[in-house]
mmCIF file of C-alpha atoms and ligand atoms in Angstrom:
data_model
loop_
_atom_site.group_PDB
_atom_site.id
_atom_site.type_symbol
_atom_site.label_atom_id
_atom_site.label_comp_id
_atom_site.label_asym_id
_atom_site.label_seq_id
_atom_site.Cartn_x
_atom_site.Cartn_y
_atom_site.Cartn_z
ATOM 1 C CA MET A 709 62.431 29.671 192.391
ATOM 2 C CA LYS A 710 62.673 26.780 189.918
ATOM 3 C CA ASP A 711 59.395 27.913 188.338
ATOM 4 C CA GLU A 712 60.715 31.467 188.057
ATOM 5 C CA LYS A 713 63.866 30.235 186.266
ATOM 6 C CA GLN A 714 61.840 28.092 183.884
ATOM 7 C CA LEU A 715 59.544 30.988 183.117
ATOM 8 C CA LEU A 716 62.479 33.353 182.572
ATOM 9 C CA SER A 717 64.039 30.975 180.057
ATOM 10 C CA LYS A 718 60.697 30.414 178.283
ATOM 11 C CA VAL A 719 60.127 34.168 177.938
ATOM 12 C CA THR A 720 63.735 34.694 176.777
ATOM 13 C CA LYS A 721 63.235 32.114 174.008
ATOM 14 C CA ARG A 722 59.995 33.758 172.905
ATOM 15 C CA LEU A 723 61.616 37.196 172.786
ATOM 16 C CA ASP A 724 64.598 35.780 170.839
ATOM 17 C CA ALA A 725 62.205 34.377 168.247
ATOM 18 C CA LEU A 726 60.211 37.614 168.040
ATOM 19 C CA SER A 727 63.333 39.735 167.636
ATOM 20 C CA LYS A 728 64.194 37.771 164.463
ATOM 21 C CA LEU A 729 60.930 38.817 162.811
ATOM 22 C CA PRO A 730 61.314 41.667 160.336
ATOM 23 C CA MET A 731 60.078 45.144 161.233
ATOM 24 C CA ALA A 732 57.884 47.185 158.945
ATOM 25 C CA LYS A 733 60.194 49.351 156.771
ATOM 26 C CA GLU A 734 58.875 52.672 158.020
ATOM 27 C CA ASP A 735 59.107 51.719 161.728
ATOM 28 C CA LYS A 736 61.938 52.918 163.917
ATOM 29 C CA GLU A 737 63.711 50.969 166.650
ATOM 30 C CA LEU A 738 62.666 51.967 170.153
ATOM 31 C CA GLU A 739 66.234 52.928 171.058
ATOM 32 C CA SER A 740 66.471 55.560 168.333
ATOM 33 C CA LEU A 741 63.059 56.989 169.280
ATOM 34 C CA LEU A 742 64.077 57.233 172.945
ATOM 35 C CA ASN A 743 67.336 58.948 171.945
ATOM 36 C CA GLN A 744 65.437 61.348 169.760
ATOM 37 C CA LYS A 745 63.267 62.348 172.756
ATOM 38 C CA GLY A 746 66.316 62.667 175.024
ATOM 39 C CA ILE A 747 65.359 59.696 177.246
ATOM 40 C CA GLU A 748 68.409 57.983 178.683
ATOM 41 C CA ARG A 749 68.865 54.231 178.950
ATOM 42 C CA ARG A 750 68.893 54.544 182.745
ATOM 43 C CA ASP A 751 65.408 56.127 182.722
ATOM 44 C CA PHE A 752 64.164 53.478 180.329
ATOM 45 C CA MET A 753 65.388 50.728 182.687
ATOM 46 C CA LYS A 754 63.733 52.523 185.599
ATOM 47 C CA TRP A 755 60.512 52.524 183.600
ATOM 48 C CA ALA A 756 60.977 48.791 182.859
ATOM 49 C CA GLY A 757 61.357 48.147 186.600
ATOM 50 C CA ALA A 758 58.146 50.049 187.373
ATOM 51 C CA MET A 759 56.271 48.252 184.584
ATOM 52 C CA THR A 760 57.519 44.860 185.836
ATOM 53 C CA ALA A 761 56.221 45.693 189.309
ATOM 54 C CA ALA A 762 52.909 46.948 187.861
ATOM 55 C CA LEU A 763 52.541 43.646 185.989
ATOM 56 C CA ALA A 764 53.093 41.869 189.351
ATOM 57 C CA LEU A 765 56.169 40.057 187.998
ATOM 58 C CA PRO A 766 59.317 39.399 190.048
ATOM 59 C CA ALA A 767 62.072 42.043 189.703
ATOM 60 C CA SER A 768 64.219 39.473 187.829
ATOM 61 C CA PHE A 769 61.905 40.052 184.836
ATOM 62 C CA THR A 770 62.924 43.718 184.444
ATOM 63 C CA PRO A 771 65.476 43.113 181.621
ATOM 64 C CA LEU A 772 62.856 40.998 179.813
ATOM 65 C CA THR A 773 60.209 43.713 180.144
ATOM 66 C CA ALA A 774 62.722 46.107 178.570
ATOM 67 C CA ARG A 775 63.373 43.632 175.745
ATOM 68 C CA ALA A 776 59.653 43.063 175.253
ATOM 69 C CA ALA A 777 59.247 46.819 174.764
ATOM 70 C CA GLU A 778 62.055 46.717 172.208
ATOM 71 C CA VAL A 779 60.564 43.856 170.183
ATOM 72 C CA ALA A 780 56.910 44.957 170.501
ATOM 73 C CA SER A 781 57.353 46.680 167.129
ATOM 74 C CA ARG A 782 57.389 43.214 165.496
ATOM 75 C CA LEU A 783 53.798 42.518 166.443
ATOM 76 C CA PRO A 784 51.284 43.968 163.999
ATOM 77 C CA VAL A 785 48.301 45.738 165.549
ATOM 78 C CA ILE A 786 44.957 46.393 163.904
ATOM 79 C CA TRP A 787 42.974 49.061 165.785
ATOM 80 C CA LEU A 788 39.295 49.515 164.940
ATOM 81 C CA HIS A 789 37.062 52.434 165.927
ATOM 82 C CA MET A 790 33.418 51.842 166.710
ATOM 83 C CA ALA A 791 31.054 54.251 168.526
ATOM 84 C CA GLU A 792 33.213 56.348 170.847
ATOM 85 C CA CYS A 793 34.828 59.731 171.468
ATOM 86 C CA THR A 794 38.361 58.566 170.494
ATOM 87 C CA GLY A 795 39.495 59.608 173.968
ATOM 88 C CA CYS A 796 41.242 56.266 174.431
ATOM 89 C CA SER A 797 43.436 56.778 171.338
ATOM 90 C CA GLU A 798 43.912 60.433 172.173
ATOM 91 C CA SER A 799 45.096 59.704 175.702
ATOM 92 C CA LEU A 800 47.750 57.425 174.301
ATOM 93 C CA LEU A 801 48.830 59.243 171.172
ATOM 94 C CA ARG A 802 48.501 62.937 171.868
ATOM 95 C CA ALA A 803 50.530 63.298 175.065
ATOM 96 C CA GLU A 804 52.201 66.715 174.915
ATOM 97 C CA ASP A 805 55.230 65.419 176.709
ATOM 98 C CA PRO A 806 55.235 61.796 175.521
ATOM 99 C CA SER A 807 55.891 59.266 178.256
ATOM 100 C CA ILE A 808 57.911 56.107 177.612
ATOM 101 C CA ASP A 809 54.576 54.250 177.295
ATOM 102 C CA SER A 810 53.388 56.437 174.445
ATOM 103 C CA ILE A 811 56.792 56.230 172.742
ATOM 104 C CA ILE A 812 56.545 52.434 172.902
ATOM 105 C CA PHE A 813 53.136 52.725 171.366
ATOM 106 C CA ASP A 814 54.691 54.806 168.584
ATOM 107 C CA THR A 815 57.004 51.895 167.756
ATOM 108 C CA ILE A 816 54.216 49.338 167.650
ATOM 109 C CA ASN A 817 53.546 48.188 164.141
ATOM 110 C CA LEU A 818 50.143 49.840 163.723
ATOM 111 C CA GLU A 819 48.998 48.214 160.503
ATOM 112 C CA TYR A 820 45.640 49.920 160.605
ATOM 113 C CA HIS A 821 44.363 52.755 162.816
ATOM 114 C CA GLU A 822 41.675 54.997 161.391
ATOM 115 C CA THR A 823 42.588 58.088 163.441
ATOM 116 C CA ILE A 824 46.200 58.321 162.405
ATOM 117 C CA MET A 825 46.436 56.670 159.005
ATOM 118 C CA ALA A 826 46.608 58.767 155.867
ATOM 119 C CA ALA A 827 44.329 56.531 153.798
ATOM 120 C CA ALA A 828 40.610 57.184 153.429
ATOM 121 C CA GLY A 829 37.645 55.697 151.562
ATOM 122 C CA TYR A 830 38.268 52.663 149.332
ATOM 123 C CA GLN A 831 41.973 52.722 150.079
ATOM 124 C CA ALA A 832 41.315 52.463 153.822
ATOM 125 C CA GLU A 833 38.983 49.492 153.315
ATOM 126 C CA HIS A 834 41.578 47.880 151.121
ATOM 127 C CA ASN A 835 44.313 48.441 153.720
ATOM 128 C CA LEU A 836 42.249 46.705 156.379
ATOM 129 C CA GLU A 837 41.594 43.676 154.154
ATOM 130 C CA ASN A 838 45.294 43.478 153.269
ATOM 131 C CA ALA A 839 46.451 43.769 156.870
ATOM 132 C CA ILE A 840 44.094 40.975 157.933
ATOM 133 C CA LYS A 841 45.299 38.715 155.098
ATOM 134 C CA LYS A 842 48.991 39.519 155.423
ATOM 135 C CA HIS A 843 49.194 38.909 159.164
ATOM 136 C CA ASN A 844 46.585 36.174 159.471
ATOM 137 C CA GLY A 845 46.890 34.486 162.877
ATOM 138 C CA ASN A 846 49.603 36.851 164.150
ATOM 139 C CA TYR A 847 48.156 40.281 164.791
ATOM 140 C CA ILE A 848 46.721 41.885 167.902
ATOM 141 C CA LEU A 849 43.245 43.302 167.409
ATOM 142 C CA MET A 850 42.308 46.344 169.479
ATOM 143 C CA VAL A 851 38.763 47.630 169.324
ATOM 144 C CA GLU A 852 37.816 51.018 170.727
ATOM 145 C CA GLY A 853 34.157 51.926 171.240
ATOM 146 C CA GLY A 854 30.804 50.264 171.748
ATOM 147 C CA ILE A 855 29.207 48.407 168.847
ATOM 148 C CA PRO A 856 25.697 49.462 167.793
ATOM 149 C CA THR A 857 23.573 46.423 167.016
ATOM 150 C CA ILE A 858 20.733 48.224 165.239
ATOM 151 C CA GLU A 859 21.840 47.838 161.641
ATOM 152 C CA HIS A 860 21.553 51.333 160.214
ATOM 153 C CA TYR A 861 23.796 52.815 162.920
ATOM 154 C CA LEU A 862 27.540 52.693 162.279
ATOM 155 C CA THR A 863 27.773 51.368 158.755
ATOM 156 C CA ILE A 864 31.211 51.533 157.207
ATOM 157 C CA GLY A 865 32.418 51.720 153.621
ATOM 158 C CA ALA A 866 30.837 51.488 150.211
ATOM 159 C CA GLU A 867 28.972 48.264 150.822
ATOM 160 C CA GLY A 868 27.494 49.557 154.053
ATOM 161 C CA ARG A 869 29.078 46.889 156.206
ATOM 162 C CA THR A 870 28.199 47.263 159.864
ATOM 163 C CA GLY A 871 30.733 47.869 162.615
ATOM 164 C CA ALA A 872 29.815 44.482 164.093
ATOM 165 C CA GLN A 873 30.654 42.725 160.790
ATOM 166 C CA THR A 874 34.024 44.468 160.604
ATOM 167 C CA CYS A 875 34.815 43.391 164.187
ATOM 168 C CA ARG A 876 33.876 39.771 163.449
ATOM 169 C CA GLU A 877 36.001 39.647 160.294
ATOM 170 C CA ALA A 878 39.016 41.205 162.001
ATOM 171 C CA ALA A 879 38.649 38.934 165.046
ATOM 172 C CA GLN A 880 38.905 35.717 163.038
ATOM 173 C CA GLY A 881 42.658 35.851 162.394
ATOM 174 C CA ALA A 882 43.665 37.734 165.573
ATOM 175 C CA ALA A 883 46.188 36.183 167.952
ATOM 176 C CA ALA A 884 44.876 38.305 170.839
ATOM 177 C CA ILE A 885 41.937 40.670 171.175
ATOM 178 C CA PHE A 886 41.768 43.712 173.451
ATOM 179 C CA ALA A 887 38.640 45.754 174.107
ATOM 180 C CA ILE A 888 40.155 49.198 174.697
ATOM 181 C CA GLY A 889 38.157 51.513 176.958
ATOM 182 C CA THR A 890 34.891 51.113 178.825
ATOM 183 C CA CYS A 891 32.734 51.487 175.688
ATOM 184 C CA SER A 892 34.324 48.476 174.025
ATOM 185 C CA SER A 893 34.620 46.521 177.293
ATOM 186 C CA PHE A 894 31.131 47.132 178.683
ATOM 187 C CA GLY A 895 29.172 49.414 176.307
ATOM 188 C CA GLY A 896 30.053 52.607 178.207
ATOM 189 C CA VAL A 897 28.266 55.850 177.446
ATOM 190 C CA GLN A 898 27.103 54.427 174.110
ATOM 191 C CA ALA A 899 25.059 51.776 175.914
ATOM 192 C CA ALA A 900 23.809 54.080 178.686
ATOM 193 C CA HIS A 901 20.040 54.218 179.233
ATOM 194 C CA PRO A 902 18.048 54.445 176.930
ATOM 195 C CA ASN A 903 20.757 53.091 174.584
ATOM 196 C CA PRO A 904 19.120 54.210 171.307
ATOM 197 C CA THR A 905 21.557 52.307 169.048
ATOM 198 C CA SER A 906 21.443 49.112 171.173
ATOM 199 C CA ALA A 907 25.207 49.467 171.561
ATOM 200 C CA ALA A 908 26.905 46.368 172.955
ATOM 201 C CA PRO A 909 30.362 45.490 174.272
ATOM 202 C CA LEU A 910 32.793 43.618 172.012
ATOM 203 C CA SER A 911 32.301 40.420 174.038
ATOM 204 C CA LYS A 912 28.650 40.309 172.893
ATOM 205 C CA ILE A 913 29.681 40.620 169.234
ATOM 206 C CA ILE A 914 32.446 38.044 168.883
ATOM 207 C CA SER A 915 32.868 34.709 170.574
ATOM 208 C CA LYS A 916 36.645 34.563 171.120
ATOM 209 C CA PRO A 917 38.436 35.311 174.425
ATOM 210 C CA ILE A 918 38.795 39.067 174.991
ATOM 211 C CA ILE A 919 40.884 41.081 177.418
ATOM 212 C CA ASN A 920 38.907 44.062 178.655
ATOM 213 C CA VAL A 921 40.960 47.198 179.348
ATOM 214 C CA PRO A 922 38.257 49.536 180.670
ATOM 215 C CA GLY A 923 38.496 53.157 181.774
ATOM 216 C CA CYS A 924 37.051 56.226 180.099
ATOM 217 C CA PRO A 925 39.832 56.479 179.020
ATOM 218 C CA PRO A 926 42.148 53.750 180.356
ATOM 219 C CA SER A 927 45.639 54.763 181.407
ATOM 220 C CA GLU A 928 48.329 54.343 178.774
ATOM 221 C CA LYS A 929 50.236 51.940 181.047
ATOM 222 C CA ASN A 930 47.239 49.616 181.258
ATOM 223 C CA ILE A 931 47.094 49.463 177.447
ATOM 224 C CA VAL A 932 50.853 49.118 176.878
ATOM 225 C CA GLY A 933 51.279 46.735 179.858
ATOM 226 C CA ASN A 934 48.855 44.254 178.335
ATOM 227 C CA VAL A 935 50.647 44.383 175.000
ATOM 228 C CA LEU A 936 53.972 43.731 176.765
ATOM 229 C CA TYR A 937 52.460 40.849 178.720
ATOM 230 C CA PHE A 938 51.300 39.265 175.475
ATOM 231 C CA VAL A 939 54.695 39.888 173.836
ATOM 232 C CA MET A 940 56.432 38.157 176.757
ATOM 233 C CA PHE A 941 54.130 35.235 177.463
ATOM 234 C CA GLY A 942 51.999 34.808 174.326
ATOM 235 C CA THR A 943 49.004 34.176 176.597
ATOM 236 C CA LEU A 944 46.311 36.165 178.374
ATOM 237 C CA PRO A 945 47.100 37.446 181.876
ATOM 238 C CA ALA A 946 44.984 36.320 184.852
ATOM 239 C CA LEU A 947 41.566 37.941 184.491
ATOM 240 C CA ASP A 948 38.813 38.905 186.960
ATOM 241 C CA ALA A 949 35.097 38.137 186.624
ATOM 242 C CA PHE A 950 34.725 40.967 184.069
ATOM 243 C CA ASN A 951 37.738 39.792 182.001
ATOM 244 C CA ARG A 952 39.916 42.641 183.250
ATOM 245 C CA PRO A 953 43.579 41.784 183.882
ATOM 246 C CA LYS A 954 44.001 41.346 187.630
ATOM 247 C CA TRP A 955 47.433 43.014 187.588
ATOM 248 C CA ALA A 956 45.724 46.303 186.679
ATOM 249 C CA TYR A 957 42.182 45.955 188.053
ATOM 250 C CA GLY A 958 42.792 43.703 191.066
ATOM 251 C CA HIS A 959 42.358 46.412 193.743
ATOM 252 C CA ARG A 960 39.706 48.946 194.597
ATOM 253 C CA ILE A 961 40.402 52.647 194.050
ATOM 254 C CA HIS A 962 39.396 53.088 197.728
ATOM 255 C CA ASP A 963 42.123 50.702 198.916
ATOM 256 C CA LEU A 964 44.893 52.490 196.999
ATOM 257 C CA CYS A 965 43.633 56.029 197.649
ATOM 258 C CA GLU A 966 45.841 58.699 199.220
ATOM 259 C CA ARG A 967 42.744 60.166 200.966
ATOM 260 C CA ARG A 968 41.856 56.837 202.620
ATOM 261 C CA GLY A 969 43.232 57.918 206.003
ATOM 262 C CA HIS A 970 40.684 60.763 206.000
ATOM 263 C CA PHE A 971 37.850 58.353 205.178
ATOM 264 C CA ASP A 972 38.824 56.121 208.095
ATOM 265 C CA ALA A 973 39.099 59.159 210.376
ATOM 266 C CA GLY A 974 35.661 60.441 209.318
ATOM 267 C CA GLU A 975 37.083 63.553 207.651
ATOM 268 C CA PHE A 976 34.946 64.412 204.619
ATOM 269 C CA VAL A 977 34.588 67.186 202.065
ATOM 270 C CA GLN A 978 30.951 68.289 202.569
ATOM 271 C CA HIS A 979 30.735 70.598 199.521
ATOM 272 C CA PHE A 980 33.124 71.292 196.649
ATOM 273 C CA GLY A 981 35.289 74.272 197.517
ATOM 274 C CA ASP A 982 34.813 74.056 201.312
ATOM 275 C CA GLU A 983 37.600 74.191 203.864
ATOM 276 C CA ASN A 984 37.782 70.395 204.016
ATOM 277 C CA ALA A 985 38.348 70.279 200.254
ATOM 278 C CA GLN A 986 41.356 72.519 200.734
ATOM 279 C CA LYS A 987 42.639 70.129 203.395
ATOM 280 C CA GLY A 988 42.419 67.209 200.948
ATOM 281 C CA TYR A 989 39.751 65.295 202.923
ATOM 282 C CA CYS A 990 37.869 62.261 201.587
ATOM 283 C CA LEU A 991 35.444 62.866 198.687
ATOM 284 C CA TYR A 992 32.893 60.162 199.568
ATOM 285 C CA LYS A 993 30.130 62.626 200.507
ATOM 286 C CA VAL A 994 30.550 64.537 197.246
ATOM 287 C CA GLY A 995 30.029 61.351 195.289
ATOM 288 C CA CYS A 996 33.317 59.437 195.137
ATOM 289 C CA LYS A 997 32.689 55.901 193.815
ATOM 290 C CA GLY A 998 36.191 54.676 194.691
ATOM 291 C CA PRO A 999 34.774 52.085 197.128
ATOM 292 C CA TYR A 1000 32.969 50.277 194.267
ATOM 293 C CA THR A 1001 35.586 50.670 191.510
ATOM 294 C CA PHE A 1002 38.519 48.447 190.582
ATOM 295 C CA ASN A 1003 41.461 50.186 188.888
ATOM 296 C CA ASN A 1004 45.034 51.284 189.565
ATOM 297 C CA CYS A 1005 44.686 55.041 188.796
ATOM 298 C CA SER A 1006 46.389 56.231 191.990
ATOM 299 C CA LYS A 1007 49.467 54.155 191.160
ATOM 300 C CA LEU A 1008 49.739 54.961 187.442
ATOM 301 C CA ARG A 1009 48.088 58.398 187.172
ATOM 302 C CA PHE A 1010 47.346 60.262 183.925
ATOM 303 C CA ASN A 1011 48.894 63.096 181.886
ATOM 304 C CA SER A 1012 52.375 61.623 181.901
ATOM 305 C CA HIS A 1013 51.674 60.270 185.392
ATOM 306 C CA THR A 1014 51.177 63.668 187.030
ATOM 307 C CA SER A 1015 47.682 63.339 188.512
ATOM 308 C CA TRP A 1016 44.435 61.374 188.679
ATOM 309 C CA PRO A 1017 40.796 62.338 189.386
ATOM 310 C CA ILE A 1018 40.892 62.139 193.199
ATOM 311 C CA GLN A 1019 44.219 63.973 193.419
ATOM 312 C CA ALA A 1020 42.670 66.692 191.249
ATOM 313 C CA GLY A 1021 39.810 67.079 193.761
ATOM 314 C CA HIS A 1022 36.890 65.220 192.156
ATOM 315 C CA GLY A 1023 35.622 61.830 193.280
ATOM 316 C CA CYS A 1024 36.082 58.727 191.168
ATOM 317 C CA ILE A 1025 33.002 58.271 188.937
ATOM 318 C CA GLY A 1026 33.584 54.533 188.558
ATOM 319 C CA CYS A 1027 34.602 54.786 184.921
ATOM 320 C CA SER A 1028 36.112 51.296 184.683
ATOM 321 C CA GLU A 1029 33.002 49.463 185.947
ATOM 322 C CA PRO A 1030 30.222 47.912 183.826
ATOM 323 C CA ASN A 1031 27.196 50.232 183.310
ATOM 324 C CA PHE A 1032 28.825 53.030 185.284
ATOM 325 C CA TRP A 1033 26.820 55.799 183.582
ATOM 326 C CA ASP A 1034 23.604 54.278 184.879
ATOM 327 C CA THR A 1035 24.636 52.703 188.173
ATOM 328 C CA MET A 1036 27.146 55.284 189.458
ATOM 329 C CA SER A 1037 25.245 58.490 188.640
ATOM 330 C CA PRO A 1038 24.481 61.105 189.908
ATOM 331 C CA PHE A 1039 28.258 61.405 190.007
ATOM 332 C CA GLU A 1040 28.400 64.065 192.723
ATOM 333 C CA GLU A 1041 26.198 62.296 195.254
ATOM 334 C CA PRO A 1042 27.049 59.248 197.350
ATOM 335 C CA LEU A 1043 25.688 56.023 195.936
ATOM 336 C CA SER A 1044 23.862 55.432 199.223
ATOM 337 C CA ASN A 1045 21.523 58.417 198.417
ATOM 338 C CA LYS A 1046 20.459 56.671 195.222
ATOM 339 C CA LEU A 1047 19.920 53.462 197.135
ATOM 340 C CA TYR A 1048 17.528 55.164 199.543
ATOM 341 C CA GLN A 1049 15.619 56.752 196.641
ATOM 342 C CA THR A 1050 15.404 53.392 194.888
ATOM 343 C CA ALA A 1051 14.200 51.777 198.119
ATOM 344 C CA TYR A 1052 11.456 54.413 198.534
ATOM 345 C CA ASN A 1053 10.357 53.819 194.931
ATOM 346 C CA GLY A 1054 9.917 50.132 195.708
ATOM 347 C CA LEU A 1055 13.033 48.005 195.402
ATOM 348 C CA GLY A 1056 12.606 45.179 192.918
ATOM 349 C CA ALA A 1057 9.216 46.372 191.612
ATOM 350 C CA ASP A 1058 10.720 47.953 188.506
ATOM 351 C CA LYS A 1059 13.620 45.886 187.261
ATOM 352 C CA THR A 1060 15.192 48.342 184.798
ATOM 353 C CA ALA A 1061 18.940 48.103 184.175
ATOM 354 C CA ASP A 1062 19.398 51.014 186.606
ATOM 355 C CA THR A 1063 17.472 49.348 189.403
ATOM 356 C CA VAL A 1064 19.154 45.972 189.013
ATOM 357 C CA GLY A 1065 22.588 47.611 188.968
ATOM 358 C CA THR A 1066 21.742 49.562 192.087
ATOM 359 C CA VAL A 1067 20.536 46.453 193.886
ATOM 360 C CA ILE A 1068 23.813 44.676 193.070
ATOM 361 C CA LEU A 1069 25.770 47.554 194.568
ATOM 362 C CA ALA A 1070 23.357 47.987 197.484
ATOM 363 C CA ALA A 1071 25.008 45.725 200.058
ATOM 364 C CA THR A 1072 28.407 47.381 199.592
ATOM 365 C CA ALA A 1073 26.845 50.844 199.606
ATOM 366 C CA ILE A 1074 25.060 50.211 202.920
ATOM 367 C CA GLY A 1075 28.286 48.986 204.500
ATOM 368 C CA ILE A 1076 30.354 51.900 203.212
ATOM 369 C CA ALA A 1077 27.701 54.495 204.060
ATOM 370 C CA ALA A 1078 27.323 53.091 207.574
ATOM 371 C CA HIS A 1079 31.089 53.229 208.032
ATOM 372 C CA ALA A 1080 31.202 56.804 206.733
ATOM 373 C CA VAL A 1081 28.364 57.910 209.028
ATOM 374 C CA VAL A 1082 29.810 56.200 212.113
ATOM 375 C CA SER A 1083 33.294 57.553 211.512
ATOM 376 C CA SER A 1084 32.062 61.093 210.873
ATOM 377 C CA MET A 1085 29.951 60.907 214.090
ATOM 378 C CA THR A 1086 32.963 59.735 216.062
ATOM 379 C CA LYS A 1087 34.952 62.527 214.457
ATOM 380 C CA SER A 1088 32.440 65.249 215.391
ATOM 381 C CA LYS A 1089 32.322 63.894 218.951
ATOM 382 C CA THR A 1090 36.101 64.141 219.191
ATOM 383 C CA GLU A 1091 35.955 67.670 217.769
ATOM 384 C CA GLU A 1092 33.399 68.687 220.413
HETATM 385 FE FE1 FSX B 612 34.593 55.269 175.315
HETATM 386 FE FE2 FSX B 612 37.175 55.465 174.208
HETATM 387 FE FE3 FSX B 612 35.301 56.815 177.026
HETATM 388 FE FE4 FSX B 612 35.930 57.894 174.875
HETATM 389 O O1 FSX B 612 37.127 55.217 172.948
HETATM 390 S S1 FSX B 612 35.779 54.676 176.968
HETATM 391 S S2 FSX B 612 33.786 57.393 175.450
HETATM 392 S S3 FSX B 612 37.186 57.948 176.681
HETATM 393 O O2 FSX B 612 37.151 57.248 173.666
HETATM 394 O O3 FSX B 612 35.521 54.514 173.985
HETATM 395 FE FE1 SF4 B 613 39.499 57.983 198.339
HETATM 396 FE FE2 SF4 B 613 37.036 58.104 197.428
HETATM 397 FE FE3 SF4 B 613 37.696 56.216 199.173
HETATM 398 FE FE4 SF4 B 613 37.502 58.743 199.939
HETATM 399 S S1 SF4 B 613 35.823 57.427 199.198
HETATM 400 S S2 SF4 B 613 39.141 57.314 200.440
HETATM 401 S S3 SF4 B 613 38.283 59.856 198.147
HETATM 402 S S4 SF4 B 613 38.471 56.421 197.114
HETATM 403 FE FE1 F3S B 614 38.050 56.369 186.293
HETATM 404 FE FE2 F3S B 614 37.819 56.455 188.891
HETATM 405 FE FE3 F3S B 614 40.153 56.113 187.796
HETATM 406 S S1 F3S B 614 36.741 57.718 187.438
HETATM 407 S S2 F3S B 614 40.003 57.273 185.937
HETATM 408 S S3 F3S B 614 38.441 54.709 187.693
HETATM 409 S S4 F3S B 614 39.721 57.316 189.586
#
């Protein structure tokens, strides 16, 4: 209790100091943007309550989460694009019916973002240099995309600087660094076998602490939540072994899944479109990788929080895990099938990235597959 009070007063002081910082002239206050979109204060506070719970903070922090959202506009953000599909930016910025998260993102002082800025060519390069100089030591750096390490891929600007150089320069004066999306966090599709550009995650390019926010794309709440955490505490949240914030990636998809009861009861979709699919049964046998994937998709959902992959009827493909393109595919078959194939081909004889990844997942896969088989046998016995 005493600790909670101390923390509340520390965060209040930090927010007071931040609120005194000037805003960029063209930026609007969050309140006016919410009014403009017809979002009432009551709904905003409800959102703040949900975000506080998502961040695993006590409910007493709700007013501070709301204030953090209001002062987030004072923190300059530099957002770099490397090799990627821009899906991460798109998911956040192009919501048809913008959620409170995307409106907050609208208020953030985006000093540099190649997708949405008007500048191009020399002027864009100049803007980046200026933003780095002007906000030295104070800005948040967000990097989207994997970083090719073979020099002639992804060169930027007149002098042919590489993406990796740009990342290193921008990282030097950053107060916090976020790798946005699976490509930036772990290499993603850019680094999938045979990885022709030798794409690497941001953590292999720069040697400062990085918060990984994986997902292909990550949910908007996971991006905005981390910004708010930094606004409130000025530190990194607790991270897991892959530098993902535990508040967002601390649980398995399988453990938060609305179809879990069907898994435990041995009720499985056997083929897409079958009767069991219509009944909303478990998607394990059509390839769901929820048992091996850590993320909070079922709680936060996508498209203004309306749905998520498993609700829509497709299994999780493990998009927030390292090397998921190689280790989790084929996406519509259970991982245990791949394990058996790998075993027949001689486990350990050929240590490619795929094989090693599969071996790491093997123990879990055997356990899960055995459980699935036993429960579906029990189920068919009961049905008889
Ligand atoms: Fe990667 Fe994000 Fe997947 Fe795409 O940038 S995480 S390919 S959604 O856009 O980097
Ligand atoms: Fe849900 Fe997939 Fe687990 Fe089935 S296997 S309960 S669909 S996460
Ligand atoms: Fe990705 Fe699986 Fe969530 S595929 S979006 S981690 S349900």
